[in-house]
Short mmCIF file of C-alpha atoms in Angstrom, two decimals:
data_model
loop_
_atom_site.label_atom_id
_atom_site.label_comp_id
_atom_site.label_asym_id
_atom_site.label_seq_id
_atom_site.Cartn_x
_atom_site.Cartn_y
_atom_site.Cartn_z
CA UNK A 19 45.78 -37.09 -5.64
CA UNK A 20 44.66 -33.31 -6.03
CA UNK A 21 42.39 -34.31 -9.12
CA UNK A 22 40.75 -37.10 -6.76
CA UNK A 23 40.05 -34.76 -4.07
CA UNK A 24 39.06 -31.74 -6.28
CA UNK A 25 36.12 -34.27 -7.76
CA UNK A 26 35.53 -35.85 -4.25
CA UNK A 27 34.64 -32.07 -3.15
CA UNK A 28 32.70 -31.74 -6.53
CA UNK A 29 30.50 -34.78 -5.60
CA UNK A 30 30.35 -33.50 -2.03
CA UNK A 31 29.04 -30.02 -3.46
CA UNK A 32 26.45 -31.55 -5.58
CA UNK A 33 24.87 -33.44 -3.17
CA UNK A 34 24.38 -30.42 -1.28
CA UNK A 35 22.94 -29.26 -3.79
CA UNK A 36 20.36 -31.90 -3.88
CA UNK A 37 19.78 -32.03 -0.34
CA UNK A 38 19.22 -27.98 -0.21
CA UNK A 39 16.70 -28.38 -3.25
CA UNK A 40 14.78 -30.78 -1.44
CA UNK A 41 14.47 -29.71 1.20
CA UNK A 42 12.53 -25.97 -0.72
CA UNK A 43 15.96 -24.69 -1.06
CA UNK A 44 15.47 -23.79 -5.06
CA UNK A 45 18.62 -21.59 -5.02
CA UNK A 46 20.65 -18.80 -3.20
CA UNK A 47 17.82 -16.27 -3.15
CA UNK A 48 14.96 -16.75 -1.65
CA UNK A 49 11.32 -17.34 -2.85
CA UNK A 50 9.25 -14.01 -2.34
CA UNK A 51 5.33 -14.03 -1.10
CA UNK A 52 3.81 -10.61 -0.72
CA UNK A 53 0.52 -10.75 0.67
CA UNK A 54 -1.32 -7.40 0.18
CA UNK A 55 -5.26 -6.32 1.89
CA UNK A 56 -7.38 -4.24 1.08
CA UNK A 57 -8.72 -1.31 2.66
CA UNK A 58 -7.10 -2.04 5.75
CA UNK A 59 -6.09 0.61 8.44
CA UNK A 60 -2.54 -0.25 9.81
CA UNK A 61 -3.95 0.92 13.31
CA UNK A 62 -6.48 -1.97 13.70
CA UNK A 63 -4.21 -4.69 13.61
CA UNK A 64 -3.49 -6.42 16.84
CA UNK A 65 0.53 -6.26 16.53
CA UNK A 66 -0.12 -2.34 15.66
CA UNK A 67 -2.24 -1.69 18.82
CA UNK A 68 -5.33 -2.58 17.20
CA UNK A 69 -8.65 -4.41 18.32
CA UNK A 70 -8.83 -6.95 15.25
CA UNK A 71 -7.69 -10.02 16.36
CA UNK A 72 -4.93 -11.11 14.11
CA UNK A 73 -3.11 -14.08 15.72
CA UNK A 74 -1.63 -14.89 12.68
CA UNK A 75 0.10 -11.61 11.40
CA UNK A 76 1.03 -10.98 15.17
CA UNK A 77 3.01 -14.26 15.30
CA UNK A 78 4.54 -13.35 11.94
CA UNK A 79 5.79 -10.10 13.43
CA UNK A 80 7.65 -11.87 16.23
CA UNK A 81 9.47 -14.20 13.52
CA UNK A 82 10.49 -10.89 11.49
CA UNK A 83 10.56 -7.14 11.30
CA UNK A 84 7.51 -4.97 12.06
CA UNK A 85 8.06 -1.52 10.44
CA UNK A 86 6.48 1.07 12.64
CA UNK A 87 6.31 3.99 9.41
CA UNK A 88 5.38 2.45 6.49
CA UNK A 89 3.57 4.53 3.54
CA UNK A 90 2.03 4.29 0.05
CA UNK A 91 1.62 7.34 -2.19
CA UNK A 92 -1.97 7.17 -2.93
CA UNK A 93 -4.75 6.23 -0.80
CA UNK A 94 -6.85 4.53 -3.52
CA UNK A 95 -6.87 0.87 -4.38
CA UNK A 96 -5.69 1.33 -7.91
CA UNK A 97 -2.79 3.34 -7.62
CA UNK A 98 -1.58 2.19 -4.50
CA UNK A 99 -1.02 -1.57 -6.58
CA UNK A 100 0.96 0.63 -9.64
CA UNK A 101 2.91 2.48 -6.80
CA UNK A 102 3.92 -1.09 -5.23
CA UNK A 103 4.05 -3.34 -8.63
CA UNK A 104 6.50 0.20 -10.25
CA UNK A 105 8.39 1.60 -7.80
CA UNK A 106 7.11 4.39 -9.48
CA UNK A 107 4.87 7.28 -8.05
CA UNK A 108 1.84 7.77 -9.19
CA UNK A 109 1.91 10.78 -11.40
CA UNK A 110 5.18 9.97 -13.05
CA UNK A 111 4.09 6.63 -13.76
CA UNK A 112 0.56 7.66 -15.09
CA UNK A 113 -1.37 5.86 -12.09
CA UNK A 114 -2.96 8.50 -10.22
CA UNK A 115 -6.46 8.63 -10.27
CA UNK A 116 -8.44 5.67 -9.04
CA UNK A 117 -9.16 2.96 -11.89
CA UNK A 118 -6.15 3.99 -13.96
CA UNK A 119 -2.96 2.87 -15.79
CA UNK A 120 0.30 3.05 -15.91
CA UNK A 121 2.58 4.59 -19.28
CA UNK A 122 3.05 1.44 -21.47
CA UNK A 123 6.65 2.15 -21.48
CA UNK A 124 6.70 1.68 -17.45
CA UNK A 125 8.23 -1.71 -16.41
CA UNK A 126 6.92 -3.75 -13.41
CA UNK A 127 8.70 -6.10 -10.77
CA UNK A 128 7.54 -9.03 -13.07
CA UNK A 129 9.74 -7.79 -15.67
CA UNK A 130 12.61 -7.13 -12.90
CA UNK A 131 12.15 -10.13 -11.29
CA UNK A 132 11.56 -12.20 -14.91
CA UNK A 133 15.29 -10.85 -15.55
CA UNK A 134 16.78 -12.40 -12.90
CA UNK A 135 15.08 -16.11 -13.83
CA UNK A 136 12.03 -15.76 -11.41
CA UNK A 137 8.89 -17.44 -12.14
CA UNK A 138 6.22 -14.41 -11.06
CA UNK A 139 2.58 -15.18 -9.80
CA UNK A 140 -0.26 -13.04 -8.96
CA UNK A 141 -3.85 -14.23 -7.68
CA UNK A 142 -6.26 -12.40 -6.40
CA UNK A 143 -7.45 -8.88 -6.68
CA UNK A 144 -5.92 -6.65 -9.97
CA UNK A 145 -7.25 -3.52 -10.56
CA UNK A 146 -4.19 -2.77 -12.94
CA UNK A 147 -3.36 -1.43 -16.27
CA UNK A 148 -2.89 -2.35 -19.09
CA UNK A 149 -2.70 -5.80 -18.46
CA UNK A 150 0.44 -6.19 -20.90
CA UNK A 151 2.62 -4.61 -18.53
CA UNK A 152 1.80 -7.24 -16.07
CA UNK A 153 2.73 -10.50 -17.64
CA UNK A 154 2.97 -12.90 -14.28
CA UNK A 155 1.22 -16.23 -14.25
CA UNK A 156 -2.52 -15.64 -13.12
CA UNK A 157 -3.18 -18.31 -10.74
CA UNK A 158 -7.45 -17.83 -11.47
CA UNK A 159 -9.59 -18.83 -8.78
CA UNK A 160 -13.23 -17.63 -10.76
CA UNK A 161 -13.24 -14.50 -8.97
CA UNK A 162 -11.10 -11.72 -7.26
CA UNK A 163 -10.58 -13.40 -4.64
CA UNK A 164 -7.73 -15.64 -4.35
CA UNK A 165 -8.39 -19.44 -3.50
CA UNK A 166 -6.20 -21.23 -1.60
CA UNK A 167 -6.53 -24.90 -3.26
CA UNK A 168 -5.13 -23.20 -6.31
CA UNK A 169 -2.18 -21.46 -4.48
CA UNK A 170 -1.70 -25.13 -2.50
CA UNK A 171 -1.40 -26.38 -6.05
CA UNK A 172 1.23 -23.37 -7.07
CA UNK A 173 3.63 -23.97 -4.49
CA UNK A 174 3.25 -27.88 -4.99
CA UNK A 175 4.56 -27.17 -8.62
CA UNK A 176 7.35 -24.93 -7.49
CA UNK A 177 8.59 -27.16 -4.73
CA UNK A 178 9.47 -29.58 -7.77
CA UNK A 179 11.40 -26.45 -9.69
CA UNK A 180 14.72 -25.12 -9.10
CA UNK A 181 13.56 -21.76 -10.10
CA UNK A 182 12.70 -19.19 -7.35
CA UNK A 183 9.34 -17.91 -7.41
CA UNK A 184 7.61 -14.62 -6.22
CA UNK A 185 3.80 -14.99 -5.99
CA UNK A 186 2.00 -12.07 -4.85
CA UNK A 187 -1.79 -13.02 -3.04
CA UNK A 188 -4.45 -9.83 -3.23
CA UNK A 189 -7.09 -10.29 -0.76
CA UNK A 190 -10.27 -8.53 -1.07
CA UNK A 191 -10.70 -8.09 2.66
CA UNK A 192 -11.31 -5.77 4.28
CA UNK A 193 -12.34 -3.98 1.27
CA UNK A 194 -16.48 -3.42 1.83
CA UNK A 195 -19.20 -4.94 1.51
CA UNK A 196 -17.95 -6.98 5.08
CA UNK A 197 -19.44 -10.09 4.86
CA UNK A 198 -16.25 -12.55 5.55
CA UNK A 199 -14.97 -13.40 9.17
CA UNK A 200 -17.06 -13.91 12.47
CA UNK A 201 -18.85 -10.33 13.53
CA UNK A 202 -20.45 -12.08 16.66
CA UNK A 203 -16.44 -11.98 18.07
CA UNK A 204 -16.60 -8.06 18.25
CA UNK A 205 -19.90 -6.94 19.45
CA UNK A 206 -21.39 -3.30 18.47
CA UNK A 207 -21.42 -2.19 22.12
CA UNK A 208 -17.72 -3.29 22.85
CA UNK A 209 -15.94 -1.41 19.97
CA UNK A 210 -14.24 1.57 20.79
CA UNK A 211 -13.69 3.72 17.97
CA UNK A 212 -11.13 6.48 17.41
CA UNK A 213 -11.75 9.84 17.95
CA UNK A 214 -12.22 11.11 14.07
CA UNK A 215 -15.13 8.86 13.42
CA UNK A 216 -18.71 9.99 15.44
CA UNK A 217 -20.36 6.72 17.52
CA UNK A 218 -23.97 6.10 16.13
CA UNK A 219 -25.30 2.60 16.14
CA UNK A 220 -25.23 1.90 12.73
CA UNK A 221 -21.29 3.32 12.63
CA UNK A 222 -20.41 0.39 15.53
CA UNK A 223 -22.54 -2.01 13.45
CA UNK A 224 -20.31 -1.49 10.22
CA UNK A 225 -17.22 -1.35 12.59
CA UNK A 226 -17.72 -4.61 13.93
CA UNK A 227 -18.13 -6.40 10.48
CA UNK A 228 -15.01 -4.67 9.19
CA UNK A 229 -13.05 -6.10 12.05
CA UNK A 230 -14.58 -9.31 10.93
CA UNK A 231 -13.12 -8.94 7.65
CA UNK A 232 -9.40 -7.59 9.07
CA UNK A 233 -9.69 -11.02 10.95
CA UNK A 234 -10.60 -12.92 7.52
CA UNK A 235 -7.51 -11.57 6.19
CA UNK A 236 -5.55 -12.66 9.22
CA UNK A 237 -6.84 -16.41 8.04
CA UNK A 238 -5.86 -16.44 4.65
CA UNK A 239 -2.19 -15.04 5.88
CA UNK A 240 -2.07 -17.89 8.69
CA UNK A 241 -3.12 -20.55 5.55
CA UNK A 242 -0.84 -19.43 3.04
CA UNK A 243 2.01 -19.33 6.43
CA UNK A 244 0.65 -23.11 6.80
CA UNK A 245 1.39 -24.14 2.47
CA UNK A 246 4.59 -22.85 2.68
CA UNK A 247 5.35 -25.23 6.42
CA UNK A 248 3.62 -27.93 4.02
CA UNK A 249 5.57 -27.69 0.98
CA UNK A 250 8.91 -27.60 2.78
CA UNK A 251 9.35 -23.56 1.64
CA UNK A 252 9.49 -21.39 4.71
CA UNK A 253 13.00 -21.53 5.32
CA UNK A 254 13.74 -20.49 1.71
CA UNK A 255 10.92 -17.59 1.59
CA UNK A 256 10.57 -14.30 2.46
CA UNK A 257 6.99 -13.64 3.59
CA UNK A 258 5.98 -9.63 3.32
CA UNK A 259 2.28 -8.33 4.53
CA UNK A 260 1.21 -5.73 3.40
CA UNK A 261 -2.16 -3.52 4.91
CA UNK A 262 -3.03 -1.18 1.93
CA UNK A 263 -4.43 1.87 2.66
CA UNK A 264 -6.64 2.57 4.82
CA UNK A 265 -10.67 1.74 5.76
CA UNK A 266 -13.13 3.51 4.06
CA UNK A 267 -14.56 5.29 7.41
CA UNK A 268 -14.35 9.26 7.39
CA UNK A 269 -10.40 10.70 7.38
CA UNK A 270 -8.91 7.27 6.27
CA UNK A 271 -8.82 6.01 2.70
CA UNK A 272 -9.33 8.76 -0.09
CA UNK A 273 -7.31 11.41 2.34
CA UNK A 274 -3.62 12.04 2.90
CA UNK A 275 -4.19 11.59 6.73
CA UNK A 276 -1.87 8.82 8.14
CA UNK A 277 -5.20 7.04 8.48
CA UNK A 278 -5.15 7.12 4.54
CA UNK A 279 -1.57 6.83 3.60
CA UNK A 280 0.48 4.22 6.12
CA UNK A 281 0.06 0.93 5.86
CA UNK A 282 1.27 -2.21 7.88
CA UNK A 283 4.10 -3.48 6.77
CA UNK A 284 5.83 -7.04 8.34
CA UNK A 285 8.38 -9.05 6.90
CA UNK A 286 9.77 -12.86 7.57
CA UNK A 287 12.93 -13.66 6.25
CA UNK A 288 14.61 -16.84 8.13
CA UNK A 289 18.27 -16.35 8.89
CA UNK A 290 18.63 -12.66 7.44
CA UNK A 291 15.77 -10.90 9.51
CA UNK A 292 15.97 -10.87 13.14
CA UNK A 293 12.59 -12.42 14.94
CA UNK A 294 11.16 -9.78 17.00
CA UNK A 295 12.71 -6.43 15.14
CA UNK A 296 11.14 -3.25 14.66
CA UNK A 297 12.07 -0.66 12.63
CA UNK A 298 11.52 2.97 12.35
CA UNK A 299 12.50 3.73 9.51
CA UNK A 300 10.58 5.63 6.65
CA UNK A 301 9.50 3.15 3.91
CA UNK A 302 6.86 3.71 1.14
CA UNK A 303 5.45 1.17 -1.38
CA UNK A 304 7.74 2.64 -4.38
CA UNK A 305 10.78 1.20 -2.36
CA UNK A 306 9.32 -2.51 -2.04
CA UNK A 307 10.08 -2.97 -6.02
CA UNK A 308 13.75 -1.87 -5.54
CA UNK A 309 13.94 -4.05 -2.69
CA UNK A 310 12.81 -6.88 -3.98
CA UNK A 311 14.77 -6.82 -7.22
CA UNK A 312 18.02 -5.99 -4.96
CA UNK A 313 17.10 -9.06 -2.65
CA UNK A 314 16.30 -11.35 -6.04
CA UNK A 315 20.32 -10.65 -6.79
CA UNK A 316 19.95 -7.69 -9.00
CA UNK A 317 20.20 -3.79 -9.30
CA UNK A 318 17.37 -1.64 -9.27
CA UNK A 319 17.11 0.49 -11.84
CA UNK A 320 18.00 4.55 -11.99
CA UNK A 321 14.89 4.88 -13.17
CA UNK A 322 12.79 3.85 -10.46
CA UNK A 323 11.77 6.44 -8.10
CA UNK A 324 11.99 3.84 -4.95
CA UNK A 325 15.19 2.52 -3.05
CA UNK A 326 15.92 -0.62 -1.57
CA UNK A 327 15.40 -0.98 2.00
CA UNK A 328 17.69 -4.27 2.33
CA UNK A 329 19.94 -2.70 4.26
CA UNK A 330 17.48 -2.07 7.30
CA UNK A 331 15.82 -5.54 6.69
CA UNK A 332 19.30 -6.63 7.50
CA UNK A 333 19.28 -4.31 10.42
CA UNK A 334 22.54 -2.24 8.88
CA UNK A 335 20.53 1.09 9.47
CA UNK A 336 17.16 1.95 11.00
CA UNK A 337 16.87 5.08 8.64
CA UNK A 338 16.15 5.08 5.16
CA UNK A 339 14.29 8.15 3.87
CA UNK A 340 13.32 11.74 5.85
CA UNK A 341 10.23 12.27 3.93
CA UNK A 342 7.60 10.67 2.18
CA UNK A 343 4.54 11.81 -0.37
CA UNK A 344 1.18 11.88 -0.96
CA UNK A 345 -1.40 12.41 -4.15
CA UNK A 346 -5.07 11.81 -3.78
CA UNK A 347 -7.23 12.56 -6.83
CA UNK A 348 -11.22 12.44 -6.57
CA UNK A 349 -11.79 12.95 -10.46
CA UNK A 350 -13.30 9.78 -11.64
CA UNK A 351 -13.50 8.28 -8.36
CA UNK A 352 -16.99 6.74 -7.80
CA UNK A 353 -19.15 10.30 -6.13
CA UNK A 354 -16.27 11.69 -5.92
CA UNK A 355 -15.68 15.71 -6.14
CA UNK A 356 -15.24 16.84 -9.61
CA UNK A 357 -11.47 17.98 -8.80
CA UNK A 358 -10.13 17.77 -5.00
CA UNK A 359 -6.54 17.65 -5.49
CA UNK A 360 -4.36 16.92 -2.65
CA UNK A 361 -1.08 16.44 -2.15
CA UNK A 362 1.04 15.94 0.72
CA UNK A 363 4.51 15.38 2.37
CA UNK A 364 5.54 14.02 5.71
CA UNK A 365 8.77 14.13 7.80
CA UNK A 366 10.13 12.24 11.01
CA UNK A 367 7.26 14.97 12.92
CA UNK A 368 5.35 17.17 10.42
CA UNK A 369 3.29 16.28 8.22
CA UNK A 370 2.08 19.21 5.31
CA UNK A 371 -0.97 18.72 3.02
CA UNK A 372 -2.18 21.42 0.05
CA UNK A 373 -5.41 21.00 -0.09
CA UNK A 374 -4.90 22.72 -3.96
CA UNK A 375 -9.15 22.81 -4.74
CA UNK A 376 -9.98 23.58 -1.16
CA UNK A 377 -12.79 25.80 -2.23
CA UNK A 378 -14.61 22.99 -3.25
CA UNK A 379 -16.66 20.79 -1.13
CA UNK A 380 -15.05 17.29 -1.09
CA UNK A 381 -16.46 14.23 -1.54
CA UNK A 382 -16.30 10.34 -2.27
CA UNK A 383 -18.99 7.45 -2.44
CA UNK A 384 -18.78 6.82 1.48
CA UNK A 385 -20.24 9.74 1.60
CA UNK A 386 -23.86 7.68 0.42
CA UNK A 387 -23.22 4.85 3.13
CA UNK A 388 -26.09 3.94 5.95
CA UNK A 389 -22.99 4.56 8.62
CA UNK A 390 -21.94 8.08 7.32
CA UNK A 391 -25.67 9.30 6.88
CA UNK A 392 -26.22 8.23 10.81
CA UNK A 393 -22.93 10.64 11.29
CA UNK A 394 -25.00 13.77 9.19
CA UNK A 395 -27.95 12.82 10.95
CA UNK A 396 -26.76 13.36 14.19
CA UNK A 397 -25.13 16.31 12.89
CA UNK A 398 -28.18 17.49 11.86
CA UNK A 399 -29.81 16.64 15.11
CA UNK A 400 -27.70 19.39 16.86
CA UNK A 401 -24.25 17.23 18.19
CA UNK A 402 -21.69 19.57 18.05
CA UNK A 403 -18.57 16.89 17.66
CA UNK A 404 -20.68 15.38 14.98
CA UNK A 405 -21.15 18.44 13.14
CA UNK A 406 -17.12 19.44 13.52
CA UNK A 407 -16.47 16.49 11.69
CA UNK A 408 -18.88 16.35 8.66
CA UNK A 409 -17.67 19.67 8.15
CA UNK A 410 -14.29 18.89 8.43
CA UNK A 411 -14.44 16.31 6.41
CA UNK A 412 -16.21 17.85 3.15
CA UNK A 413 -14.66 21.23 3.75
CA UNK A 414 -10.73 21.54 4.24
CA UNK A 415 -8.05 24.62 4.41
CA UNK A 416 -5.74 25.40 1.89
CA UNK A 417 -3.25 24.04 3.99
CA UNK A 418 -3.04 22.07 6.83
CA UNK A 419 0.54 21.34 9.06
CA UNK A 420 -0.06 18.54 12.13
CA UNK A 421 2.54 17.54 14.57
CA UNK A 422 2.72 13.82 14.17
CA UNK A 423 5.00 13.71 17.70
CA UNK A 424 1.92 15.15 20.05
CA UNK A 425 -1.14 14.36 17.83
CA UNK A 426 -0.76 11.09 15.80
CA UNK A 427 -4.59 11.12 14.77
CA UNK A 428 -4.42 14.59 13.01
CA UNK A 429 -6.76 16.18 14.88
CA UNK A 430 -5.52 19.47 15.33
CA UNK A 431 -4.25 21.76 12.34
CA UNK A 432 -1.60 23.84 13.61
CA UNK A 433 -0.62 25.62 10.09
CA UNK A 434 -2.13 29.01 11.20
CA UNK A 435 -0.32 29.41 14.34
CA UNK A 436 2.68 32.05 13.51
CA UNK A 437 5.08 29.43 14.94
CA UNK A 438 4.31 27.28 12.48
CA UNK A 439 5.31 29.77 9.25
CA UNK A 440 8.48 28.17 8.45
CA UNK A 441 7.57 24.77 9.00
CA UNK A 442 5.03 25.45 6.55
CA UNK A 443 7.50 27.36 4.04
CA UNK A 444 10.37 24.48 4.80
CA UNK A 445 7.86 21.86 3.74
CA UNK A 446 6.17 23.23 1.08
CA UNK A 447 8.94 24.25 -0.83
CA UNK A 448 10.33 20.18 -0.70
CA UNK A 449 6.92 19.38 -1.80
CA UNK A 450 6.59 21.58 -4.54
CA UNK A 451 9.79 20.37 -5.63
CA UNK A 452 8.75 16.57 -5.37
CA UNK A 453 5.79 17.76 -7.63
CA UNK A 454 8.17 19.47 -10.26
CA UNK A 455 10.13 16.59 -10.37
CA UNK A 456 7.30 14.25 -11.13
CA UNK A 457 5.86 16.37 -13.24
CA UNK A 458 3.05 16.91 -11.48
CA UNK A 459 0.90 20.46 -12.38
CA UNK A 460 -1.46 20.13 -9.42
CA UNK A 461 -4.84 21.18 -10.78
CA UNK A 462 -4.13 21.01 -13.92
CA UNK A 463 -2.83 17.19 -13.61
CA UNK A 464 -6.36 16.86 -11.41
CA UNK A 465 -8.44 18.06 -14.26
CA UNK A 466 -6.56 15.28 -16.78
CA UNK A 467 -6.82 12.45 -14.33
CA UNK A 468 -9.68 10.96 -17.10
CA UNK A 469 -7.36 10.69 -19.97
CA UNK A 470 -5.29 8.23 -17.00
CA UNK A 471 -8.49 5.53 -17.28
CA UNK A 472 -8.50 2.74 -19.39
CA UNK A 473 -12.68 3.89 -20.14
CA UNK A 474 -11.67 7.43 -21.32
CA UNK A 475 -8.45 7.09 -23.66
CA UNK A 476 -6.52 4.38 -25.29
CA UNK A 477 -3.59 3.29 -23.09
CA UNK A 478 -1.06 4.69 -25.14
CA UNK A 479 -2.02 8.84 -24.30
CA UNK A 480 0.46 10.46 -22.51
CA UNK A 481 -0.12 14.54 -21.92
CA UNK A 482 3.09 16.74 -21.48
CA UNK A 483 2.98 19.19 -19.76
CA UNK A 484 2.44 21.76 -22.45
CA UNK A 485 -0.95 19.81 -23.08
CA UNK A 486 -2.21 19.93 -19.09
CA UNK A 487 -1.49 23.84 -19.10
CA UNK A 488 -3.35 24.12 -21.94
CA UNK A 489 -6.50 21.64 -20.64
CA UNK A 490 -6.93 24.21 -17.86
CA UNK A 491 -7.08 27.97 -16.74
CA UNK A 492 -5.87 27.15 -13.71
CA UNK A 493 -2.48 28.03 -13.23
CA UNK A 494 0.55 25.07 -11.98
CA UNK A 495 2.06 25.84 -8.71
CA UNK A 496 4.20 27.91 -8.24
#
């Protein structure tokens, strides 16, 4: 009698089994969809305050968790992806200029995620290296950006599998040129735009058709929302969106102002995440490889400079780190300033930058845009705001301290002020020790960001740092 009901509870179990798998339920762990922009500031999204209308990631953030004080490392395109794909940052890994590479002994979440029997997909945007480290399906679509018949046609094949997937989907939007989404919804005259970046009429013209392209973005998260209701999967699938960093307007991408470095970040996961959460906690993009591998059912590696943040998904704990980093690199960015290095580190309420080349001028290929020549030339034309700004923006301090609690936009350096000196001493020393501990010289790691491009050096160079003292005359900080 025990044998007959021991296999009446086996057949029992397996039908389960089938019902769960038909019903998009491939296995205990959920599928995992990252959806990442580009060039988007966090701020203009309509669930973050912002004017872009984005129905579809708003109504996403009321089925999951919106994190309020989310960051990446480097406010570039290139290494912001190896930062995210690593859980590495970016000097450690090798990834931190623009249009770079990681070490070819670096592993990726597709080898993580391979190891615990995921199928891994990527379509869309790249701009990684070398492309042997990142051995995920390519779901092609002809060009960079991805297509949604072909991802329709993905998740059809995977409904069929038993195997949990993770697919990640790279928009190009709202990386510029904008010319996707509807301008005519946000009209020139109706934008208001923050205070670091001057009003001229061709600066509300460009606004208007990067809101346009925030909003495309919006659409291709509401259709790939829609595949996964179609294909039975959206109980079984955790859905994360990501913003990038941020626009290319003055202060915001290519800086290590909040404008540059935080990103949206909103994740759906059906019975684990509460609908409606927010979190405060302190996230970067090194921590969503950890996370991912710890949610897939196994353990992040030592090695990895990110921690998993499933234990405020699961809303355990709303803290999980009390500072976060930033390196931005303008040698071998497109016009970019032959050396500008800057790093920077932010708490709960300060945030620090070294602006280590600040006797240069800097400078980055926005700089030749229609919209930031209008700024000059009303600069030129005698506005005083305008003129604080261009030279703000080309000229910085050594270093710069901002109190994120009474001036979020970063408008006001307080570093100088004596009250200040050991918030500036407290600060720099923890990020001249994250710097030591990632090896990273300052200038001297600037001046060998080349060797760090596919174009300059084969993909196997790695420089000590014996080598990047000996590159430069410049001294590593102290």
């Amino acid at each position: 009698m025990q044998v007959k009901t021991k296999f009446a509870l086996a057949v029992v179990v397996a039908c389960l089994t089938v019902v769960f798998v038909a019903r998009g339920f491939a296995s205990d762990r959920p599928n995992l969809v990252v959806l990442l922009a580009d060039d988007c500031t966090y701020r203009d999204i309509g669930c973050y305050g912002g004017q872009a209308r984005t129905p579809h990631i708003d109504l996403l953030a009321t089925e999951g968790m919106r994190f309020e004080r989310c960051f990446q490392a480097a406010p570039m395109c290139s290494p912001t992806r190896h930062n995210l794909y690593t859980g590495i940052y970016p000097v450690k890994s090798g990834a931190y200029p623009n249009h770079t590479m990681i070490y070819p002994d670096v592993k990726t979440v597709v080898h993580y995620l391979q190891q615990q029997k995921y199928h891994v997909a990527h379509t869309g945007k790249l701009h990684i290296n070398p492309k042997s480290s990142f051995p995920w399906e390519r779901i092609r679509s002809g060009s960079e950006e991805p297509r949604l018949r072909q991802v329709d046609r993905f998740l059809a094949e995977q409904r069929q599998s038993k195997r949990p997937f993770c697919l990640f989907f790279c928009s190009t939007s709202p990386h510029s040129p904008w010319d996707q989404g509807d301008a005519s919804v946000y009209p020139p005259e109706s934008i208001v735009l923050p205070p670091y970046i001057i009003d001229t009429p061709v600066v509300r013209e460009n606004f208007s058709n990067y809101l346009a392209e925030v909003s495309h973005f919006d659409s291709q998260v509401g259709a790939v929302l829609k595949l996964l209701d179609q294909h039975g999967l959206r109980d079984s699938t955790l859905v994360m969106v990501l913003s990038e960093q941020g626009n290319s307007f003055p202060f915001a991408k290519w800086t290590c102002y909040d404008h540059g470095l935080q990103s949206a970040m909103i994740v759906r996961w059906p019975q684990h995440v509460a609908a409606g959460s927010v979190s405060k906690a302190m996230v970067e993009y090194v921590d969503v490889t950890p996370t991912l591998i710890d949610i897939a059912g196994g353990q992040p590696s030592p090695d990895l400079d990110g921690q998993s943040f499933l234990p405020v998904l699961q809303q355990h704990t709303d803290h999980h780190k009390d500072h976060v980093y930033g390196v931005m690199t303008t040698r071998g960015i497109h016009n970019g300033s032959d050396a500008y290095a800057v790093r920077s580190v932010r708490g709960h309420r300060y945030k620090l930058i070294l602006n280590l080349n600040h006797e240069s001028v800097f400078r980055n290929v926005s700089m030749q845009t229609d919209y930031y020549q209008s700024i000059i030339a009303k600069a030129d034309h005698g506005d005083s705001s305008a003129r604080h700004l261009v030279d703000a923006y080309a000229n910085r301090p050594p270093v710069e301290l901002y109190d994120l609690d009474t001036d979020p936009l970063e408008l006001a350096n307080i570093a100088d002020n004596p009250a200040s000196a050991e918030i500036v001493a407290t600060l720099k020393a923890r990020l001249h020790q994250w710097m030591q501990d990632q090896g990273d010289l300052g200038v001297p790691t600037e001046l060998a960001a080349r060797l760090r491009q596919p174009k300059a050096t084969p993909e196997n160079t790695r420089l000590d740092a014996s080598e990047l003292r000996h590159r430069s005359k410049a001294a590593p900080l102290n």
